[in-house]
Amino acid sequence: ETGVTQTPRHLVMGMTNKKSLKCEQHLGHNAMYWYKQSAKKPLELMFVYNFKEQTENNSVPSRFSPECPNSSHLFLHLHTLQPEDSALYLCASSQSGTGASYEQYFGPGTRLTVT
Amino acid sequence: SQQGEEDPQALSIQEGENATMNCSYKTSINNLQWYRQNSGRGLVHLILIRSNEREKHSGRLRVTLDTSKKSSSLLITASRAADTASYFCATTGGGSNYKLTFGKGTLLTVNP
């Protein structure tokens, strides 16, 4: 138990569906992250939020839309996905601050299958 | 661009043996971190070593960092079957303190 929860754990959706992934952290962190993990590829950073502000969008297609209503919650809204978007989506959180780097705490992930 | 790259891609050992995994990276870093991932689960942070440190220990883990060679190694001593997992190195650098760049990982299998 890392203090970061993700729901749902598994999701199957058609290409025309709209769904959302939810992440919640109970660690008092101010930075939250979305990563995509595909088979045989390195973990890819998608988005970073720092104090609720998006500070990184790693050239992610617009069919992925993040939302961070507060420092404890992070959503990833999905619409008109493609089969190649099937992957494990991981949320993480960390402390934040200038001049320092911190370890990230990951949730268990959402296994997404696009049919 | 991919920063960390682990070597070997897969490693199979017997329980009680030591396991060594290596990581190479390309550009200057602020720090290097090692993470572990059990199959299909989230990553767990193991250890962070800063760019001005050369060696760090945590329990059965020993990490070294050689910034001149842009490489790091993770040693797990007296391995256990429960150590079976994928191990990733990740770096921060290039002006960013929070953006982690991961390698593809080493799959470690510890046979009972």
XYZ file of C-alpha atoms in Angstrom:
227
model
C 0.000 0.000 0.000
C 1.742 3.150 -1.211
C -0.919 5.715 -0.288
C -1.934 6.170 -3.927
C -5.131 4.541 -5.114
C -6.429 4.161 -8.636
C -9.861 3.190 -9.928
C -10.909 1.243 -11.804
C -8.198 -1.405 -11.778
C -9.349 -2.840 -15.090
C -11.260 -1.156 -17.889
C -12.426 -2.405 -21.254
C -13.851 0.202 -23.572
C -14.818 0.546 -27.172
C -13.300 3.180 -29.398
C -16.398 5.364 -29.226
C -16.774 5.260 -25.445
C -15.942 7.965 -22.942
C -14.496 6.904 -19.615
C -12.423 8.369 -16.825
C -9.586 7.065 -14.682
C -9.314 8.298 -11.135
C -6.294 8.662 -8.889
C -6.212 9.734 -5.258
C -3.222 10.202 -2.988
C -3.285 10.339 0.798
C 0.313 11.436 1.276
C -0.019 15.210 1.338
C 1.962 15.550 -1.881
C 1.628 18.488 -4.244
C 2.778 16.892 -7.485
C 0.864 14.231 -9.391
C 1.687 12.368 -12.574
C 0.133 10.173 -15.246
C 2.308 7.539 -16.932
C 1.582 5.051 -19.690
C 3.241 1.635 -19.648
C 3.004 -0.399 -22.846
C 4.510 -3.799 -23.425
C 8.202 -3.698 -24.335
C 8.416 0.092 -24.057
C 9.805 2.296 -21.317
C 7.402 3.939 -18.951
C 6.199 7.141 -20.634
C 5.407 10.293 -18.710
C 2.145 11.815 -19.966
C 1.210 14.690 -17.693
C 2.504 16.424 -14.583
C 0.531 18.594 -12.197
C 2.240 20.713 -9.580
C 0.027 22.477 -7.040
C -2.961 21.713 -9.321
C -1.344 23.411 -12.316
C -0.336 21.369 -15.360
C 3.389 21.750 -15.815
C 4.041 19.031 -18.365
C 2.188 17.642 -21.348
C 4.469 15.182 -23.062
C 2.918 15.560 -26.529
C -0.063 13.456 -25.517
C -2.942 13.182 -28.043
C -5.993 15.240 -27.196
C -8.115 12.104 -26.771
C -6.479 11.997 -23.315
C -7.636 14.873 -21.142
C -6.304 15.273 -17.598
C -7.995 17.077 -14.755
C -6.634 17.961 -11.330
C -9.322 19.550 -9.144
C -7.090 19.571 -6.047
C -3.694 18.307 -4.945
C -5.113 14.960 -3.828
C -7.067 13.971 -6.924
C -6.138 13.430 -10.527
C -8.330 12.252 -13.380
C -7.643 11.105 -16.892
C -10.624 11.484 -19.202
C -10.620 9.193 -22.201
C -12.576 9.508 -25.436
C -12.396 7.999 -28.917
C -9.342 5.937 -28.030
C -7.464 3.681 -30.397
C -6.483 0.024 -29.840
C -2.843 1.107 -29.488
C -3.857 3.062 -26.396
C -4.321 -0.236 -24.575
C -1.794 -0.187 -21.749
C -1.290 0.054 -18.008
C -1.907 3.625 -16.862
C -0.076 4.541 -13.710
C -0.622 7.483 -11.442
C 2.094 8.745 -9.118
C 2.597 11.530 -6.615
C 5.556 13.191 -4.949
C 6.617 16.129 -2.896
C 7.506 19.133 -4.958
C 9.883 21.993 -4.587
C 12.614 23.842 -6.360
C 16.141 22.579 -6.252
C 15.334 19.091 -5.098
C 14.183 15.793 -6.494
C 11.908 13.431 -4.717
C 10.897 9.819 -5.028
C 7.545 9.126 -6.602
C 4.843 6.943 -5.109
C 2.848 4.944 -7.617
C -0.654 3.582 -7.586
C -1.403 0.015 -8.687
C -2.445 1.129 -12.154
C -5.465 0.772 -14.404
C -5.200 -1.924 -17.064
C -6.968 -0.424 -20.068
C -8.066 -2.456 -23.067
C -9.499 -0.650 -26.081
C -11.543 -2.870 -28.375
C 14.224 10.474 -25.530
C 15.078 7.429 -23.500
C 17.533 8.234 -20.744
C 18.143 5.186 -18.598
C 18.855 1.819 -20.132
C 19.152 -1.268 -17.967
C 21.376 -4.228 -18.568
C 20.757 -7.125 -18.689
C 17.184 -7.188 -19.936
C 16.569 -10.400 -18.016
C 18.433 -12.149 -15.211
C 17.703 -15.529 -13.643
C 19.467 -16.613 -10.441
C 19.072 -19.013 -7.547
C 17.843 -17.963 -4.154
C 20.718 -16.804 -1.965
C 22.810 -15.514 -4.872
C 23.515 -11.859 -5.504
C 21.916 -10.024 -8.403
C 23.548 -7.098 -10.151
C 21.739 -4.844 -12.590
C 23.268 -1.964 -14.480
C 21.885 1.262 -15.835
C 23.428 3.644 -18.325
C 22.206 7.098 -19.199
C 23.079 9.741 -21.723
C 22.878 13.239 -20.284
C 23.735 14.929 -16.992
C 21.454 14.091 -14.105
C 20.281 15.532 -10.794
C 19.725 12.116 -9.311
C 19.105 8.523 -10.229
C 16.425 6.353 -8.699
C 15.716 2.632 -8.752
C 12.207 1.252 -8.732
C 10.773 -2.236 -8.554
C 7.594 -3.485 -10.212
C 5.856 -6.754 -9.593
C 4.036 -8.104 -12.624
C 1.251 -5.780 -13.746
C 1.406 -3.654 -10.615
C 2.588 -0.178 -9.707
C 6.203 0.747 -9.159
C 7.761 0.874 -5.723
C 10.605 3.260 -4.999
C 13.728 1.496 -3.733
C 16.504 4.016 -3.468
C 17.572 7.475 -4.672
C 21.188 8.445 -5.211
C 22.139 12.043 -5.890
C 24.629 13.076 -8.527
C 27.232 13.991 -5.887
C 26.980 10.593 -4.182
C 28.914 7.514 -5.228
C 27.360 4.731 -3.197
C 24.275 4.152 -1.112
C 22.943 1.241 0.910
C 19.481 0.258 2.016
C 19.067 -3.133 3.655
C 20.118 -5.750 1.087
C 20.382 -3.117 -1.650
C 23.558 -1.371 -2.713
C 23.558 1.279 -5.415
C 26.593 2.835 -7.013
C 26.768 5.825 -9.304
C 29.607 6.724 -11.645
C 28.818 10.055 -13.266
C 31.994 9.979 -15.355
C 30.767 6.803 -17.024
C 27.104 7.820 -16.803
C 26.238 4.522 -15.202
C 24.742 3.051 -12.056
C 24.434 -0.419 -10.641
C 21.963 -2.021 -8.275
C 23.152 -4.970 -6.229
C 20.688 -7.145 -4.348
C 22.458 -9.430 -1.924
C 21.216 -12.793 -0.641
C 18.297 -12.765 -3.060
C 14.931 -14.253 -2.214
C 12.136 -15.601 -4.394
C 10.113 -12.551 -3.338
C 12.679 -10.336 -5.098
C 11.357 -11.596 -8.433
C 10.216 -8.453 -10.241
C 11.207 -5.928 -12.881
C 13.708 -3.305 -11.806
C 13.887 0.129 -13.408
C 16.305 2.973 -13.161
C 15.012 6.485 -13.631
C 16.801 9.786 -13.857
C 15.959 13.419 -13.349
C 17.976 16.117 -14.994
C 18.085 18.598 -17.810
C 16.710 21.386 -15.652
C 13.785 19.362 -14.338
C 13.665 18.109 -10.747
C 10.501 16.113 -11.125
C 10.448 14.626 -14.606
C 11.589 11.031 -14.324
C 12.848 9.261 -17.432
C 12.715 5.479 -17.149
C 14.584 2.682 -18.862
C 12.982 -0.511 -20.118
C 13.912 -2.433 -16.997
C 15.577 -5.672 -15.998
C 13.360 -8.668 -15.303
C 14.853 -10.521 -12.350
C 13.746 -14.064 -11.631
C 14.907 -15.647 -8.379
C 14.386 -19.393 -8.381
C 13.693 -21.115 -5.047
